C-alpha positions as semicolon CSV with decimal commas, in nm:
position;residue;x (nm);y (nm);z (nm)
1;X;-0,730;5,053;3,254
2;X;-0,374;5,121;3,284
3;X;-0,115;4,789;3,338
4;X;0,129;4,792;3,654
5;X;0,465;4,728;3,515
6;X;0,829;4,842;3,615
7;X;1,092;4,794;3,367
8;X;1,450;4,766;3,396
9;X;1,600;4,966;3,137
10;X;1,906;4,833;3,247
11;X;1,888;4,474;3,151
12;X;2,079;4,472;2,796
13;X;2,364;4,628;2,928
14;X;2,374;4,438;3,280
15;X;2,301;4,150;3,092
16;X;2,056;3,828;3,181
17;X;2,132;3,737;3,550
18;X;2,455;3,476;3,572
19;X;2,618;3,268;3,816
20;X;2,951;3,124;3,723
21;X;3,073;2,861;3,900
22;X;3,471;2,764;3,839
23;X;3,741;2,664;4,018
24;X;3,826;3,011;4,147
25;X;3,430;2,996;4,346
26;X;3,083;3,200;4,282
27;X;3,133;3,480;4,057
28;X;2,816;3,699;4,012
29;X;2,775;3,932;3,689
30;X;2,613;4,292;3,728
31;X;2,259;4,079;3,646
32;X;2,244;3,885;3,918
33;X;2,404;4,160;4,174
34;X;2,132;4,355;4,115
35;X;1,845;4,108;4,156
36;X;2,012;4,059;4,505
37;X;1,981;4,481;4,543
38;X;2,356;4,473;4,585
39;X;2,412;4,426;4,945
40;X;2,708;4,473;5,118
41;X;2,694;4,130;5,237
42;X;2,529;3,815;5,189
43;X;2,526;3,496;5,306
44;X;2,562;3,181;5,123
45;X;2,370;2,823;5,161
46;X;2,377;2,488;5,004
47;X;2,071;2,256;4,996
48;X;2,207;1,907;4,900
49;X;1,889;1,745;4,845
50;X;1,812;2,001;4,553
51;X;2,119;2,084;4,461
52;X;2,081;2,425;4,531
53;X;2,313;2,751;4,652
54;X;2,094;3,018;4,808
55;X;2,218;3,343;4,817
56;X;2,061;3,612;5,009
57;X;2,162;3,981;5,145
58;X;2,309;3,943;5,522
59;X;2,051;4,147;5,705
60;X;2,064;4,099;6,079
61;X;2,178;3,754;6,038
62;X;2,484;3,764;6,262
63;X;2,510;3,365;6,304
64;X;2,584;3,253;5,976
65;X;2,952;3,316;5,787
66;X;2,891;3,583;5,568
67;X;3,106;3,786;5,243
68;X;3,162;4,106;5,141
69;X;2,923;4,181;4,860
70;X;2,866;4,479;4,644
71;X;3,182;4,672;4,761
72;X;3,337;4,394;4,552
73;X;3,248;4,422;4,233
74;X;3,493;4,481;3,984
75;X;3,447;4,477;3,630
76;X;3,080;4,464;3,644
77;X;3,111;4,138;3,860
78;X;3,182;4,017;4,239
79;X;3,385;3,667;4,288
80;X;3,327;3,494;4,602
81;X;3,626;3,291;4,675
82;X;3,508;2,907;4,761
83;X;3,732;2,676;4,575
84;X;3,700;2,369;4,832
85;X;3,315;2,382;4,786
86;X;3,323;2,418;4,456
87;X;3,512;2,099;4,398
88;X;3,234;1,932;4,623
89;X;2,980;2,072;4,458
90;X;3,149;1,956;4,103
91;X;3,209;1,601;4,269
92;X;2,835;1,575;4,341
93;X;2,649;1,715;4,057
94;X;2,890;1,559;3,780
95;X;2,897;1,909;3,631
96;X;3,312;1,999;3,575
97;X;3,288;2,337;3,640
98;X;3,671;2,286;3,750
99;X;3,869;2,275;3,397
100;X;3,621;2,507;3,264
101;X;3,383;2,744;3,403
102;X;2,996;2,713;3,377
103;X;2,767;3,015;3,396
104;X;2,379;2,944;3,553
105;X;2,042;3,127;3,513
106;X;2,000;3,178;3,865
107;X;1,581;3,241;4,025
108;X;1,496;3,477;4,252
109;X;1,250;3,437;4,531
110;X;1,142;3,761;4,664
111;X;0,935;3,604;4,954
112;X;1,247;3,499;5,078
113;X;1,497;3,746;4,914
114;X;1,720;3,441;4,837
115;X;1,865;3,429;4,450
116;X;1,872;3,021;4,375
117;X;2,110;2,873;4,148
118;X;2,028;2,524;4,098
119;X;2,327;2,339;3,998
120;X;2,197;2,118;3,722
121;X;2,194;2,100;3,335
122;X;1,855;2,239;3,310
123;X;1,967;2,538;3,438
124;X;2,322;2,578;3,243
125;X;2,294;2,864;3,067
């Protein structure tokens, strides 16, 4: 009986899916652009309760502020400029991510096509 699977042959050089959060904003390495299937624009959310960013391709939203995506990446990676949040989001969580950059193992729900970065030391990478 033959087994269903789909590999990425791409992971080792994409590397394991990152967020980094610093005082610059989101940057997202080739990993985590990827899961996404590199939109050309997403839209960004914050639950406060959880501590979580949800990140998820644009779509026909049209309502919510949204970025420039995959025509950004550079270097392998796309930086989404949000220094005010980030502070906020620092200030909250008691993670300094401000003096010196934090990278997190983000999850991926495909029901929802949202990648999830909880901001907490559980999910520090």
């Amino acid at each position: 009986m033959p087994m269903d699977y789909s590999f990425d042959f791409k992971i080792l050089k994409n590397g394991t899916p990152t967020v980094t959060l610093s005082s610059l904003g989101i940057a997202f390495n080739r990993g985590a652009v990827d899961m996404l299937g590199s939109p050309d624009q997403i839209i960004v959310g914050y639950d406060e309760k959880n501590k979580a960013i949800g990140v998820r391709p644009r779509g026909n939203d049209t309502t919510s502020p949204h970025f420039d995506f995959a025509p950004r990446v550079k270097h392998e990676w796309v930086r989404i400029g949000a220094k005010d949040f980030v502070k906020y989001l620092a200030k909250i969580t008691k993670i300094d991510f401000i003096t010196k950059a934090k990278q997190f193992i983000p999850e991926y729900d495909s029901e929802t096509n949202t990648l999830i970065i909880v901001v907490d030391e559980q999910h520090l990478k």
